[in-house]
Amino acid sequence: MSEPPNSPGQSVAHVSDTALWVAVHRATETKRKDALFRDPYAERLSGERGRQIAGQLEPGNGAAWSIITRTAVLDELIMDSIRGGADTILNLAAGLDTRPYRLSLAPATRWIEVDFPEMIAYKESKLADARPQCALERIALDLTDRPARQRLFARVSEESRQVLVITEGLLIYLTLDEVAALARDLHAMPRFQLWTADVLTPELLEWLLERQFKTFATGTVRMHFAPPGGVAYFERFGWRARTVRKMTVESRRLKREMPRAWLYRLLSSLSPKHVRERHSKFESHFLLLERA
């Protein structure tokens, strides 16, 4: 399979197309001398289609800093969880993630990737010659099929001691009801102890859909979810925050800030208090949730 699923022309026709977009920026980061991580497979996975999508969505590579920061921070949260006892990693909507190949993982670590059948087939064709660092399993499944995913979750829980669930870049494309259902299904599994995700504030999501990513407001693939009430939203489903990291803070720490970040900080420091408070609501967070 030489092309990813449902991707005619240059538009984002399927949510799987966003995985190609992300892979483009991981490939670019890999080429830097000071790379935060090295993904030797990102370029072959993204291909020309990925470069077309990236060029269409962000002509100035305006999202690169956030995608790279997210990748690096979730790397840290995942490795911390594994060192803390997680023996199974369940990556939902895994896309073109290559962590089983590029992270320093013990061979006994069990890593399970779940995605649409077409995406799984595309990924396996591109990585046929690659060898993972751990025990890797791929499962072709439409995660919107709730009974099927519940059966999968039950099997994984029964076969594991402690499961870390990854939903990198997934929740934003789900509705409020879909996130609620997923949170309940994950919590119903006794050995699903940890869950890592990335979320935006409602204010930032609204701004992005109005200014930067209008295609995700009206197109075939849409961005929906930003937790009302912030991280506390997940508590009603039995999940509490163990770790919360801010995108702005982490990008500065990692030296991958958004373009002209220094100017925005300067202008913010000179602004009235009510303006600073409004701007502070434009934020992304990286979460490591644990069973309450």
CSV table of C-alpha atoms in Angstrom, one decimal:
chain,number,residue,atom,x,y,z
A,1,MET,CA,0.0,0.0,0.0
A,2,SER,CA,1.8,3.1,-1.2
A,3,GLU,CA,-0.7,5.8,-0.2
A,4,PRO,CA,-2.5,6.4,3.1
A,5,PRO,CA,-6.3,5.9,3.3
A,6,ASN,CA,-8.9,8.3,1.8
A,7,SER,CA,-6.5,11.1,0.7
A,8,PRO,CA,-7.3,12.3,-2.7
A,9,GLY,CA,-6.0,15.7,-3.8
A,10,GLN,CA,-4.5,18.1,-1.3
A,11,SER,CA,-7.4,18.4,1.3
A,12,VAL,CA,-7.5,16.8,4.7
A,13,ALA,CA,-10.1,14.2,3.6
A,14,HIS,CA,-9.8,11.8,6.6
A,15,VAL,CA,-8.6,12.1,10.1
A,16,SER,CA,-5.7,9.7,9.3
A,17,ASP,CA,-4.3,12.4,7.0
A,18,THR,CA,-3.4,14.4,10.1
A,19,ALA,CA,-0.9,11.7,11.0
A,20,LEU,CA,1.0,12.5,7.8
A,21,TRP,CA,1.1,16.1,8.8
A,22,VAL,CA,2.6,15.3,12.2
A,23,ALA,CA,5.2,13.0,10.6
A,24,VAL,CA,6.4,15.8,8.4
A,25,HIS,CA,7.4,17.9,11.5
A,26,ARG,CA,9.0,14.9,13.2
A,27,ALA,CA,11.1,14.3,10.1
A,28,THR,CA,12.2,18.0,10.1
A,29,GLU,CA,13.1,17.8,13.8
A,30,THR,CA,15.1,14.7,13.3
A,31,LYS,CA,17.4,16.5,10.9
A,32,ARG,CA,18.3,19.2,13.4
A,33,LYS,CA,21.7,19.0,15.1
A,34,ASP,CA,20.0,19.7,18.4
A,35,ALA,CA,17.1,17.4,17.8
A,36,LEU,CA,15.0,16.6,20.8
A,37,PHE,CA,14.4,13.2,19.4
A,38,ARG,CA,15.3,11.3,16.3
A,39,ASP,CA,12.7,9.5,14.2
A,40,PRO,CA,14.5,7.8,11.4
A,41,TYR,CA,11.2,6.6,9.8
A,42,ALA,CA,9.2,9.9,9.9
A,43,GLU,CA,10.3,11.0,6.4
A,44,ARG,CA,9.4,7.8,4.6
A,45,LEU,CA,6.1,7.7,6.5
A,46,SER,CA,5.0,11.2,5.7
A,47,GLY,CA,6.0,11.1,2.0
A,48,GLU,CA,5.0,13.7,-0.6
A,49,ARG,CA,1.3,13.5,0.6
A,50,GLY,CA,2.3,14.6,4.0
A,51,ARG,CA,4.3,17.6,2.7
A,52,GLN,CA,1.4,18.6,0.6
A,53,ILE,CA,-0.9,18.6,3.6
A,54,ALA,CA,1.6,20.5,5.8
A,55,GLY,CA,2.0,23.1,3.1
A,56,GLN,CA,-1.7,23.5,2.8
A,57,LEU,CA,-2.5,23.7,6.5
A,58,GLU,CA,0.4,25.9,7.6
A,59,PRO,CA,2.4,27.6,4.8
A,60,GLY,CA,4.8,29.0,7.3
A,61,ASN,CA,5.2,25.8,9.4
A,62,GLY,CA,3.4,27.6,12.2
A,63,ALA,CA,2.4,24.4,14.1
A,64,ALA,CA,5.8,22.8,14.0
A,65,TRP,CA,6.9,24.1,17.4
A,66,SER,CA,3.7,22.7,19.1
A,67,ILE,CA,3.9,19.3,17.4
A,68,ILE,CA,7.6,18.9,18.3
A,69,THR,CA,7.0,20.0,21.9
A,70,ARG,CA,4.1,17.6,22.3
A,71,THR,CA,6.1,14.7,21.0
A,72,ALA,CA,9.0,15.4,23.3
A,73,VAL,CA,6.9,15.9,26.4
A,74,LEU,CA,4.8,12.8,25.8
A,75,ASP,CA,8.1,10.8,25.3
A,76,GLU,CA,9.0,11.9,28.8
A,77,LEU,CA,5.6,11.0,30.4
A,78,ILE,CA,5.6,7.6,28.7
A,79,MET,CA,9.1,6.7,29.8
A,80,ASP,CA,8.3,7.9,33.4
A,81,SER,CA,5.2,5.7,33.4
A,82,ILE,CA,7.1,2.6,32.2
A,83,ARG,CA,9.8,3.2,34.8
A,84,GLY,CA,6.9,3.4,37.3
A,85,GLY,CA,5.6,0.0,36.5
A,86,ALA,CA,3.5,0.2,33.3
A,87,ASP,CA,4.1,-3.1,31.4
A,88,THR,CA,1.6,-2.5,28.6
A,89,ILE,CA,1.3,0.6,26.4
A,90,LEU,CA,-2.0,0.9,24.5
A,91,ASN,CA,-1.7,3.6,21.8
A,92,LEU,CA,-5.2,4.5,20.5
A,93,ALA,CA,-5.3,6.1,17.1
A,94,ALA,CA,-1.6,5.5,16.9
A,95,GLY,CA,-1.2,7.0,13.4
A,96,LEU,CA,2.4,7.1,12.3
A,97,ASP,CA,4.0,7.1,15.7
A,98,THR,CA,7.3,5.2,15.9
A,99,ARG,CA,8.0,5.2,19.6
A,100,PRO,CA,8.3,1.4,19.7
A,101,TYR,CA,11.3,1.7,17.3
A,102,ARG,CA,13.0,4.9,18.6
A,103,LEU,CA,12.5,4.8,22.4
A,104,SER,CA,14.9,2.8,24.7
A,105,LEU,CA,12.4,0.1,25.7
A,106,ALA,CA,12.9,-3.2,27.3
A,107,PRO,CA,12.2,-6.2,25.0
A,108,ALA,CA,9.5,-7.4,27.4
A,109,THR,CA,7.5,-4.1,27.2
A,110,ARG,CA,4.2,-4.8,25.4
A,111,TRP,CA,3.2,-2.0,23.0
A,112,ILE,CA,-0.2,-2.2,21.2
A,113,GLU,CA,-1.1,0.2,18.4
A,114,VAL,CA,-4.7,0.6,17.4
A,115,ASP,CA,-5.9,2.4,14.3
A,116,PHE,CA,-8.1,2.2,11.1
A,117,PRO,CA,-7.3,-0.9,9.0
A,118,GLU,CA,-6.1,1.2,6.1
A,119,MET,CA,-3.7,3.1,8.3
A,120,ILE,CA,-2.3,-0.1,9.9
A,121,ALA,CA,-1.8,-1.5,6.4
A,122,TYR,CA,0.0,1.6,5.2
A,123,LYS,CA,2.2,1.8,8.2
A,124,GLU,CA,3.2,-1.9,8.1
A,125,SER,CA,4.1,-1.6,4.4
A,126,LYS,CA,6.4,1.4,5.1
A,127,LEU,CA,8.0,-0.2,8.1
A,128,ALA,CA,8.4,-3.8,6.8
A,129,ASP,CA,12.2,-3.7,7.2
A,130,ALA,CA,12.2,-2.0,10.6
A,131,ARG,CA,12.5,-3.8,13.9
A,132,PRO,CA,10.9,-2.5,17.1
A,133,GLN,CA,12.7,-2.4,20.5
A,134,CYS,CA,9.9,-4.1,22.3
A,135,ALA,CA,7.0,-6.6,21.8
A,136,LEU,CA,4.8,-4.7,19.3
A,137,GLU,CA,1.3,-5.6,18.3
A,138,ARG,CA,-0.9,-3.7,15.8
A,139,ILE,CA,-4.7,-4.0,15.8
A,140,ALA,CA,-6.9,-2.8,13.0
A,141,LEU,CA,-10.0,-1.3,14.5
A,142,ASP,CA,-12.4,1.6,14.1
A,143,LEU,CA,-12.4,3.0,17.6
A,144,THR,CA,-15.9,4.5,17.0
A,145,ASP,CA,-17.1,0.9,17.1
A,146,ARG,CA,-17.8,1.0,20.9
A,147,PRO,CA,-18.6,-2.7,21.5
A,148,ALA,CA,-15.5,-3.8,19.5
A,149,ARG,CA,-13.2,-1.4,21.5
A,150,GLN,CA,-14.7,-2.5,24.8
A,151,ARG,CA,-13.9,-6.1,23.9
A,152,LEU,CA,-10.3,-5.1,23.0
A,153,PHE,CA,-9.9,-3.1,26.3
A,154,ALA,CA,-11.2,-6.1,28.3
A,155,ARG,CA,-8.6,-8.4,26.7
A,156,VAL,CA,-5.7,-6.0,27.1
A,157,SER,CA,-6.7,-5.4,30.8
A,158,GLU,CA,-6.9,-9.2,31.5
A,159,GLU,CA,-3.4,-9.8,29.9
A,160,SER,CA,-1.6,-6.9,31.7
A,161,ARG,CA,-0.5,-5.8,35.1
A,162,GLN,CA,-0.6,-2.0,34.6
A,163,VAL,CA,-1.7,-0.3,31.3
A,164,LEU,CA,-0.8,3.1,30.1
A,165,VAL,CA,-3.2,4.5,27.5
A,166,ILE,CA,-2.0,7.0,24.9
A,167,THR,CA,-4.4,9.3,23.1
A,168,GLU,CA,-1.9,11.7,21.5
A,169,GLY,CA,-3.7,14.1,19.1
A,170,LEU,CA,-6.9,12.1,19.3
A,171,LEU,CA,-9.3,13.8,21.7
A,172,ILE,CA,-9.5,17.1,19.9
A,173,TYR,CA,-11.2,15.3,16.9
A,174,LEU,CA,-13.9,13.8,19.2
A,175,THR,CA,-17.1,15.3,20.4
A,176,LEU,CA,-17.8,15.9,24.1
A,177,ASP,CA,-20.0,12.8,24.2
A,178,GLU,CA,-17.4,10.7,22.5
A,179,VAL,CA,-14.7,11.7,24.9
A,180,ALA,CA,-17.0,11.0,27.9
A,181,ALA,CA,-17.8,7.5,26.5
A,182,LEU,CA,-14.1,6.8,26.0
A,183,ALA,CA,-13.2,8.0,29.5
A,184,ARG,CA,-15.8,5.7,31.0
A,185,ASP,CA,-14.7,2.7,28.9
A,186,LEU,CA,-11.1,3.2,29.9
A,187,HIS,CA,-12.0,3.5,33.6
A,188,ALA,CA,-14.1,0.3,33.4
A,189,MET,CA,-10.9,-1.7,32.9
A,190,PRO,CA,-9.3,-2.3,36.4
A,191,ARG,CA,-5.7,-2.5,35.0
A,192,PHE,CA,-5.9,0.7,33.0
A,193,GLN,CA,-4.1,2.8,35.6
A,194,LEU,CA,-2.6,5.7,33.5
A,195,TRP,CA,-3.8,7.8,30.6
A,196,THR,CA,-1.8,10.4,28.8
A,197,ALA,CA,-3.4,13.0,26.5
A,198,ASP,CA,-3.1,16.5,25.2
A,199,VAL,CA,-5.9,19.0,25.4
A,200,LEU,CA,-6.5,22.7,24.5
A,201,THR,CA,-8.5,25.2,26.5
A,202,PRO,CA,-11.8,26.2,24.8
A,203,GLU,CA,-10.5,29.7,24.3
A,204,LEU,CA,-7.5,28.5,22.3
A,205,LEU,CA,-9.5,26.0,20.3
A,206,GLU,CA,-12.0,28.7,19.3
A,207,TRP,CA,-9.1,31.0,18.3
A,208,LEU,CA,-7.4,28.3,16.2
A,209,LEU,CA,-10.6,27.5,14.3
A,210,GLU,CA,-11.2,31.1,13.6
A,211,ARG,CA,-7.7,32.2,12.6
A,212,GLN,CA,-5.2,29.4,11.9
A,213,PHE,CA,-7.0,26.1,11.1
A,214,LYS,CA,-10.3,27.2,9.5
A,215,THR,CA,-10.4,23.9,7.6
A,216,PHE,CA,-11.0,22.0,10.8
A,217,ALA,CA,-14.0,24.2,11.6
A,218,THR,CA,-15.9,23.5,8.4
A,219,GLY,CA,-14.1,20.7,6.6
A,220,THR,CA,-14.6,16.9,6.5
A,221,VAL,CA,-12.3,16.5,9.5
A,222,ARG,CA,-13.3,18.8,12.4
A,223,MET,CA,-11.8,19.7,15.7
A,224,HIS,CA,-14.3,19.6,18.6
A,225,PHE,CA,-13.0,18.8,22.0
A,226,ALA,CA,-11.6,21.2,24.6
A,227,PRO,CA,-12.5,20.1,28.2
A,228,PRO,CA,-15.0,22.5,29.7
A,229,GLY,CA,-13.7,23.4,33.2
A,230,GLY,CA,-10.2,22.3,32.3
A,231,VAL,CA,-8.4,19.2,33.6
A,232,ALA,CA,-11.0,18.7,36.3
A,233,TYR,CA,-13.4,17.7,33.5
A,234,PHE,CA,-11.9,14.1,33.6
A,235,GLU,CA,-12.6,13.7,37.3
A,236,ARG,CA,-16.3,13.0,36.8
A,237,PHE,CA,-15.2,9.8,34.9
A,238,GLY,CA,-12.8,8.6,37.6
A,239,TRP,CA,-9.6,10.1,36.3
A,240,ARG,CA,-7.5,12.7,38.1
A,241,ALA,CA,-4.4,14.5,37.0
A,242,ARG,CA,-1.1,13.1,38.2
A,243,THR,CA,0.9,15.5,36.0
A,244,VAL,CA,-0.1,18.6,34.1
A,245,ARG,CA,2.4,20.4,31.9
A,246,LYS,CA,1.7,23.6,29.9
A,247,MET,CA,2.7,23.9,26.3
A,248,THR,CA,4.1,27.4,26.7
A,249,VAL,CA,6.3,26.4,29.7
A,250,GLU,CA,7.5,23.2,28.1
A,251,SER,CA,8.2,24.7,24.7
A,252,ARG,CA,10.4,27.4,26.4
A,253,ARG,CA,12.2,24.7,28.4
A,254,LEU,CA,12.9,22.6,25.3
A,255,LYS,CA,13.8,25.7,23.2
A,256,ARG,CA,11.0,25.1,20.7
A,257,GLU,CA,8.9,28.1,21.4
A,258,MET,CA,6.4,29.5,18.8
A,259,PRO,CA,7.7,32.1,16.4
A,260,ARG,CA,8.1,35.6,18.1
A,261,ALA,CA,7.3,34.2,21.5
A,262,TRP,CA,9.6,36.7,23.1
A,263,LEU,CA,7.6,39.5,21.5
A,264,TYR,CA,4.3,38.2,22.8
A,265,ARG,CA,5.8,37.9,26.3
A,266,LEU,CA,7.0,41.5,26.1
A,267,LEU,CA,3.7,42.8,24.9
A,268,SER,CA,1.9,40.8,27.6
A,269,SER,CA,4.1,42.2,30.3
A,270,LEU,CA,3.1,45.7,29.2
A,271,SER,CA,-0.6,44.9,28.9
A,272,PRO,CA,-3.3,45.6,31.5
A,273,LYS,CA,-4.2,42.9,33.9
A,274,HIS,CA,-7.5,41.9,32.2
A,275,VAL,CA,-5.7,41.5,28.9
A,276,ARG,CA,-3.0,39.3,30.5
A,277,GLU,CA,-5.7,37.2,32.1
A,278,ARG,CA,-7.5,36.7,28.8
A,279,HIS,CA,-4.3,35.7,27.1
A,280,SER,CA,-3.4,33.2,29.8
A,281,LYS,CA,-6.5,31.2,28.8
A,282,PHE,CA,-5.0,30.5,25.4
A,283,GLU,CA,-3.1,27.3,26.4
A,284,SER,CA,-2.5,23.7,25.7
A,285,HIS,CA,-1.8,21.1,28.3
A,286,PHE,CA,-0.2,17.7,28.4
A,287,LEU,CA,-1.8,15.3,30.9
A,288,LEU,CA,-0.9,12.2,32.7
A,289,LEU,CA,-4.1,11.0,34.3
A,290,GLU,CA,-4.4,8.3,36.9
A,291,ARG,CA,-7.4,6.3,38.2
A,292,ALA,CA,-9.0,8.3,41.0
